Amino acid sequence: MSLSTTATLAKAEPATTLQSFGRAKLADYFADFVIYRNLEPLDRRIKGLKSAGYKMGLNNDTIPRKFERDYARAAMWFATEGQRVRKVSKTLSEMLFIGDTLLNDGQAYKNLRALSEWKSACFIGADRLEQDPNAEIDEEENLYHANRWALMGEWMQQTAAQDFHLDQRTVVIVDIDKTALGAKGRNDQVIDKARIQGIFRTMDSVLGKDFDQAAFERQYSELNRARYHTLTADNQDFLAYICLVLNTGLIKYDELLTQFDNGSLHDFEQFVRWVDSRMMGGALRLGEPFRQVHEAVGASLRIGDPTPFKRFRRQE
């Protein structure tokens, strides 16, 4: 049983209540076996995407999205390399995967399970305290989707009962953002707060006095939901850029919702092309800061950079 205490962070802003489950750091559990979003490892004994993409079976150094099969190829290679640098002779044959989103983490797990053919189990969690504790189990994929992180104990009991060895043959893959750090539904509001502050600073620098903060907050809150993940890919850079465009009036919010709901707007790349066409049409004169942001986002997308909104990331 974990004991919980609460702490409050407050200045002139509304208080943020945190749940404390003790203190720890990633290194306590993973040492330097951490892979960054750009698929470059913290442990320098393991090569990353830039120098070893061909060994991973990738055709170029474009950074794959988490839900793409190339991401699974890279993850499998990193897991195998981890065995090598740890000097473990046993070949990996099992995987436990822990994350917080079905779209990204769940699909990454499914791809990696299919590619590796490892005996696998996955826990996707978030605390949704307005709901009764519950878990949906995909028996075909052996994926456990729970609305309480505390149900991870039950998941582990079920996993152990499936005759997993849970030894040196087992790789454990844990998402960082809103899983290991700032668990979704528990303390992820700290991450969201930092992002919102970074976004506001970015919007001020790009739009100046024309920035409509109230409209931004409404639109960001709505689009930051699971039903829009096909558009935003649960990527904060994508979401921030979309809300920036909406704030300029280049594309209307109602217009975006209509296109999304009728199936005409499928993904973020299509949205960026839509912005391209509107800008070329000259329907609305926008300042140089916005043009620079748009060009930078487009250029980053073309090389597969998963964090294309660099100005926002610097502020965050």
Short mmCIF file of C-alpha atoms in Angstrom, two decimals:
data_model
loop_
_atom_site.label_atom_id
_atom_site.label_comp_id
_atom_site.label_asym_id
_atom_site.label_seq_id
_atom_site.Cartn_x
_atom_site.Cartn_y
_atom_site.Cartn_z
CA MET A 1 0.00 0.00 0.00
CA SER A 2 1.31 3.47 -0.87
CA LEU A 3 0.75 6.33 1.53
CA SER A 4 -0.29 9.61 -0.04
CA THR A 5 0.18 13.14 1.22
CA THR A 6 -0.72 16.37 -0.50
CA ALA A 7 1.23 19.50 -1.21
CA THR A 8 0.13 22.80 -2.71
CA LEU A 9 2.04 25.05 -5.08
CA ALA A 10 0.63 28.56 -5.03
CA LYS A 11 1.75 32.08 -5.79
CA ALA A 12 -0.56 34.64 -7.28
CA GLU A 13 -2.07 31.91 -9.44
CA PRO A 14 -4.72 29.32 -8.50
CA ALA A 15 -3.32 26.59 -6.27
CA THR A 16 -2.07 23.35 -7.78
CA THR A 17 -2.60 20.34 -5.54
CA LEU A 18 -0.10 17.51 -5.88
CA GLN A 19 -0.29 13.95 -4.66
CA SER A 20 2.97 12.80 -3.09
CA PHE A 21 3.84 9.11 -3.34
CA GLY A 22 7.42 9.54 -2.19
CA ARG A 23 10.41 10.84 -4.11
CA ALA A 24 12.41 9.07 -6.78
CA LYS A 25 14.22 9.75 -10.02
CA LEU A 26 14.40 7.89 -13.31
CA ALA A 27 17.95 6.77 -12.61
CA ASP A 28 16.77 4.87 -9.52
CA TYR A 29 15.05 2.39 -11.81
CA PHE A 30 16.60 2.77 -15.25
CA ALA A 31 20.16 4.03 -14.64
CA ASP A 32 21.16 5.60 -17.98
CA PHE A 33 18.92 3.34 -20.07
CA VAL A 34 16.78 6.26 -21.22
CA ILE A 35 15.95 6.95 -24.87
CA TYR A 36 15.01 10.52 -25.77
CA ARG A 37 12.23 11.46 -28.15
CA ASN A 38 14.74 11.92 -30.98
CA LEU A 39 15.79 8.28 -30.48
CA GLU A 40 19.17 9.20 -29.07
CA PRO A 41 20.09 7.29 -25.88
CA LEU A 42 21.41 8.78 -22.67
CA ASP A 43 23.84 5.87 -22.30
CA ARG A 44 26.73 6.67 -24.63
CA ARG A 45 27.61 3.01 -25.01
CA ILE A 46 24.55 2.65 -27.22
CA LYS A 47 24.37 4.38 -30.59
CA GLY A 48 21.31 6.37 -31.57
CA LEU A 49 19.27 6.96 -34.68
CA LYS A 50 21.74 9.31 -36.35
CA SER A 51 24.62 6.85 -36.37
CA ALA A 52 22.84 3.49 -36.28
CA GLY A 53 19.53 3.95 -38.08
CA TYR A 54 20.59 1.49 -40.77
CA LYS A 55 21.28 -1.15 -38.11
CA MET A 56 17.75 -0.64 -36.82
CA GLY A 57 16.38 -1.48 -40.25
CA LEU A 58 15.35 2.10 -41.02
CA ASN A 59 15.78 3.52 -44.50
CA ASN A 60 16.72 7.04 -43.40
CA ASP A 61 17.33 9.13 -40.29
CA THR A 62 13.80 10.56 -40.20
CA ILE A 63 12.51 10.23 -36.64
CA PRO A 64 9.51 7.86 -36.69
CA ARG A 65 6.38 8.58 -34.71
CA LYS A 66 5.74 6.39 -31.69
CA PHE A 67 2.77 4.65 -33.33
CA GLU A 68 4.72 3.80 -36.51
CA ARG A 69 6.33 0.42 -37.18
CA ASP A 70 9.76 1.99 -37.64
CA TYR A 71 9.57 3.18 -34.05
CA ALA A 72 9.09 -0.43 -32.97
CA ARG A 73 12.12 -1.45 -35.02
CA ALA A 74 14.21 1.17 -33.24
CA ALA A 75 12.84 0.19 -29.82
CA MET A 76 13.62 -3.47 -30.42
CA TRP A 77 17.18 -2.58 -31.41
CA PHE A 78 17.68 -0.43 -28.30
CA ALA A 79 16.37 -3.22 -26.07
CA THR A 80 18.76 -5.72 -27.63
CA GLU A 81 21.66 -3.29 -27.33
CA GLY A 82 20.80 -2.82 -23.67
CA GLN A 83 21.35 -6.53 -23.14
CA ARG A 84 24.71 -6.29 -24.87
CA VAL A 85 26.10 -3.41 -22.81
CA ARG A 86 24.81 -5.03 -19.61
CA LYS A 87 26.71 -8.18 -20.65
CA VAL A 88 23.60 -10.34 -20.34
CA SER A 89 23.93 -13.51 -22.39
CA LYS A 90 20.24 -14.42 -22.37
CA THR A 91 18.25 -13.40 -25.42
CA LEU A 92 15.22 -11.20 -24.78
CA SER A 93 11.98 -13.14 -25.05
CA GLU A 94 9.53 -11.17 -22.88
CA MET A 95 8.32 -7.56 -22.66
CA LEU A 96 6.34 -5.52 -20.17
CA PHE A 97 5.18 -2.15 -21.53
CA ILE A 98 3.75 0.69 -19.41
CA GLY A 99 2.26 3.91 -20.77
CA ASP A 100 -0.65 6.34 -20.53
CA THR A 101 -2.18 6.62 -24.02
CA LEU A 102 -3.83 4.01 -26.21
CA LEU A 103 -3.04 5.84 -29.45
CA ASN A 104 0.71 6.27 -29.03
CA ASP A 105 1.80 3.90 -26.26
CA GLY A 106 -0.78 1.24 -27.00
CA GLN A 107 0.03 1.15 -30.71
CA ALA A 108 3.78 1.21 -30.03
CA TYR A 109 3.29 -1.83 -27.81
CA LYS A 110 1.23 -3.68 -30.43
CA ASN A 111 3.79 -2.98 -33.15
CA LEU A 112 6.71 -4.03 -30.97
CA ARG A 113 4.91 -7.17 -29.83
CA ALA A 114 4.18 -8.20 -33.41
CA LEU A 115 7.67 -7.38 -34.65
CA SER A 116 9.62 -9.01 -31.83
CA GLU A 117 7.28 -11.95 -31.20
CA TRP A 118 8.17 -11.60 -27.51
CA LYS A 119 5.71 -12.83 -24.91
CA SER A 120 4.24 -9.46 -23.95
CA ALA A 121 1.90 -7.63 -21.60
CA CYS A 122 0.93 -3.95 -21.55
CA PHE A 123 -0.54 -1.61 -18.93
CA ILE A 124 -2.08 1.68 -20.10
CA GLY A 125 -3.15 3.77 -17.13
CA ALA A 126 -4.51 7.08 -15.91
CA ASP A 127 -6.28 8.13 -12.74
CA ARG A 128 -9.86 9.07 -13.64
CA LEU A 129 -11.28 9.61 -10.18
CA GLU A 130 -14.72 10.63 -11.42
CA GLN A 131 -15.17 7.01 -12.56
CA ASP A 132 -15.41 3.83 -10.52
CA PRO A 133 -12.16 1.81 -10.63
CA ASN A 134 -12.22 -0.29 -13.78
CA ALA A 135 -9.99 -1.95 -16.35
CA GLU A 136 -10.69 -3.05 -19.91
CA ILE A 137 -8.66 -6.04 -21.03
CA ASP A 138 -7.79 -6.74 -24.65
CA GLU A 139 -7.10 -10.45 -24.35
CA GLU A 140 -5.89 -10.79 -27.93
CA GLU A 141 -3.15 -8.19 -27.42
CA ASN A 142 -2.78 -8.84 -23.67
CA LEU A 143 -3.33 -5.12 -23.06
CA TYR A 144 -4.75 -3.87 -19.75
CA HIS A 145 -6.35 -0.40 -19.91
CA ALA A 146 -7.10 0.93 -16.43
CA ASN A 147 -8.57 4.12 -14.96
CA ARG A 148 -6.40 3.83 -11.84
CA TRP A 149 -2.63 3.55 -11.63
CA ALA A 150 -3.16 1.52 -8.45
CA LEU A 151 -4.59 -1.26 -10.63
CA MET A 152 -1.06 -1.90 -11.86
CA GLY A 153 -0.68 -4.30 -8.93
CA GLU A 154 -3.64 -6.33 -10.17
CA TRP A 155 -2.16 -6.27 -13.68
CA MET A 156 1.15 -7.60 -12.39
CA GLN A 157 -0.63 -10.42 -10.56
CA GLN A 158 -2.41 -11.40 -13.76
CA THR A 159 0.84 -11.14 -15.72
CA ALA A 160 2.71 -13.33 -13.26
CA ALA A 161 -0.09 -15.89 -13.53
CA GLN A 162 0.56 -16.08 -17.30
CA ASP A 163 3.88 -17.86 -16.68
CA PHE A 164 6.15 -14.94 -17.53
CA HIS A 165 9.71 -15.63 -16.38
CA LEU A 166 10.23 -11.97 -15.32
CA ASP A 167 13.99 -12.31 -15.29
CA GLN A 168 16.94 -11.31 -17.49
CA ARG A 169 14.95 -12.38 -20.54
CA THR A 170 12.37 -9.67 -19.80
CA VAL A 171 12.61 -6.08 -21.03
CA VAL A 172 10.49 -3.45 -19.26
CA ILE A 173 9.66 -0.40 -21.37
CA VAL A 174 8.18 2.60 -19.55
CA ASP A 175 6.95 5.82 -21.12
CA ILE A 176 8.32 8.92 -19.37
CA ASP A 177 5.99 11.86 -19.99
CA LYS A 178 2.82 11.48 -17.89
CA THR A 179 3.74 7.93 -16.91
CA ALA A 180 7.03 7.74 -15.03
CA LEU A 181 7.00 11.53 -14.53
CA GLY A 182 3.76 13.39 -13.79
CA ALA A 183 1.49 10.34 -13.99
CA LYS A 184 -1.68 11.15 -15.92
CA GLY A 185 -4.57 11.99 -13.62
CA ARG A 186 -2.28 12.29 -10.59
CA ASN A 187 0.37 14.97 -11.05
CA ASP A 188 0.26 15.66 -14.77
CA GLN A 189 -1.24 19.10 -14.09
CA VAL A 190 2.29 20.28 -13.28
CA ILE A 191 3.41 19.31 -16.78
CA ASP A 192 0.30 20.89 -18.30
CA LYS A 193 0.84 24.08 -16.31
CA ALA A 194 4.43 24.41 -17.53
CA ARG A 195 3.28 23.82 -21.08
CA ILE A 196 0.48 26.35 -20.88
CA GLN A 197 2.85 28.99 -19.51
CA GLY A 198 5.30 28.22 -22.31
CA ILE A 199 2.52 28.42 -24.87
CA PHE A 200 1.32 31.79 -23.57
CA ARG A 201 4.83 33.23 -23.78
CA THR A 202 5.13 31.85 -27.32
CA MET A 203 1.78 33.30 -28.38
CA ASP A 204 2.71 36.69 -26.96
CA SER A 205 5.98 36.68 -28.90
CA VAL A 206 4.30 35.65 -32.17
CA LEU A 207 0.94 37.44 -32.01
CA GLY A 208 1.62 40.27 -29.57
CA LYS A 209 -1.45 42.32 -28.64
CA ASP A 210 -3.59 40.28 -31.07
CA PHE A 211 -3.32 37.15 -28.91
CA ASP A 212 -6.77 36.15 -27.63
CA GLN A 213 -5.94 34.17 -24.50
CA ALA A 214 -9.54 33.32 -23.60
CA ALA A 215 -10.22 31.82 -27.03
CA PHE A 216 -6.93 29.96 -26.91
CA GLU A 217 -7.74 28.38 -23.55
CA ARG A 218 -11.17 27.21 -24.73
CA GLN A 219 -9.84 25.73 -27.94
CA TYR A 220 -6.78 24.15 -26.35
CA SER A 221 -8.91 22.51 -23.65
CA GLU A 222 -11.28 21.03 -26.23
CA LEU A 223 -8.66 19.82 -28.72
CA ASN A 224 -6.50 18.32 -25.97
CA ARG A 225 -8.91 15.37 -25.75
CA ALA A 226 -8.54 11.78 -26.91
CA ARG A 227 -11.19 12.14 -29.62
CA TYR A 228 -8.90 14.54 -31.52
CA HIS A 229 -5.78 12.37 -31.30
CA THR A 230 -5.95 11.46 -34.97
CA LEU A 231 -5.44 15.17 -35.67
CA THR A 232 -3.04 16.09 -32.87
CA ALA A 233 -1.37 12.66 -32.48
CA ASP A 234 -1.38 13.49 -28.75
CA ASN A 235 1.59 15.74 -29.57
CA GLN A 236 1.79 19.04 -27.70
CA ASP A 237 3.76 20.73 -30.48
CA PHE A 238 1.01 19.88 -32.96
CA LEU A 239 -1.72 21.03 -30.58
CA ALA A 240 0.02 24.31 -29.74
CA TYR A 241 0.58 25.10 -33.43
CA ILE A 242 -3.05 24.30 -34.32
CA CYS A 243 -4.28 26.64 -31.57
CA LEU A 244 -1.85 29.33 -32.74
CA VAL A 245 -3.29 29.15 -36.26
CA LEU A 246 -6.84 29.30 -34.91
CA ASN A 247 -5.92 32.37 -32.87
CA THR A 248 -4.79 34.20 -36.00
CA GLY A 249 -8.15 33.63 -37.66
CA LEU A 250 -6.48 32.12 -40.72
CA ILE A 251 -8.60 29.03 -40.10
CA LYS A 252 -11.74 29.38 -38.01
CA TYR A 253 -12.31 27.12 -35.00
CA ASP A 254 -15.81 26.11 -36.14
CA GLU A 255 -14.42 25.44 -39.59
CA LEU A 256 -11.80 23.09 -38.17
CA LEU A 257 -14.37 21.20 -36.08
CA THR A 258 -16.65 20.79 -39.10
CA GLN A 259 -13.83 19.45 -41.28
CA PHE A 260 -12.74 17.07 -38.52
CA ASP A 261 -16.24 15.81 -37.72
CA ASN A 262 -17.13 15.08 -41.35
CA GLY A 263 -13.87 13.21 -41.92
CA SER A 264 -12.30 15.73 -44.30
CA LEU A 265 -9.44 16.59 -41.92
CA HIS A 266 -7.44 13.48 -41.09
CA ASP A 267 -4.12 14.41 -39.53
CA PHE A 268 -1.67 17.17 -38.66
CA GLU A 269 0.23 17.07 -41.96
CA GLN A 270 -3.03 17.76 -43.77
CA PHE A 271 -3.72 20.66 -41.41
CA VAL A 272 -0.31 22.20 -42.21
CA ARG A 273 -1.04 21.88 -45.95
CA TRP A 274 -4.37 23.60 -45.31
CA VAL A 275 -2.52 26.48 -43.66
CA ASP A 276 -0.14 26.59 -46.65
CA SER A 277 -3.03 27.00 -49.06
CA ARG A 278 -4.65 29.72 -46.97
CA MET A 279 -1.40 31.66 -46.72
CA MET A 280 -0.76 31.40 -50.46
CA GLY A 281 -4.30 32.62 -51.07
CA GLY A 282 -3.46 35.81 -49.20
CA ALA A 283 -6.86 35.92 -47.51
CA LEU A 284 -5.29 37.25 -44.32
CA ARG A 285 -2.09 39.22 -43.90
CA LEU A 286 -0.02 37.75 -41.08
CA GLY A 287 3.17 39.04 -39.52
CA GLU A 288 6.71 37.82 -40.08
CA PRO A 289 6.90 35.97 -36.70
CA PHE A 290 3.99 33.73 -37.69
CA ARG A 291 5.44 33.08 -41.14
CA GLN A 292 8.73 32.02 -39.55
CA VAL A 293 6.95 29.67 -37.15
CA HIS A 294 4.94 28.11 -39.98
CA GLU A 295 8.00 27.58 -42.16
CA ALA A 296 9.95 26.08 -39.26
CA VAL A 297 7.11 23.68 -38.41
CA GLY A 298 6.82 22.60 -42.04
CA ALA A 299 10.57 22.05 -42.37
CA SER A 300 10.69 20.00 -39.17
CA LEU A 301 7.78 17.86 -40.32
CA ARG A 302 9.55 17.06 -43.58
CA ILE A 303 12.51 15.57 -41.71
CA GLY A 304 10.29 13.69 -39.27
CA ASP A 305 11.10 15.80 -36.21
CA PRO A 306 8.47 14.95 -33.54
CA THR A 307 8.90 18.36 -31.86
CA PRO A 308 8.49 20.77 -34.80
CA PHE A 309 7.32 23.82 -32.82
CA LYS A 310 10.78 24.81 -31.58
CA ARG A 311 9.82 28.26 -30.33
CA PHE A 312 7.21 26.70 -28.03
CA ARG A 313 9.63 24.03 -26.78
CA ARG A 314 12.23 26.65 -25.87
CA GLN A 315 9.63 28.56 -23.84
CA GLU A 316 8.35 25.36 -22.21
#
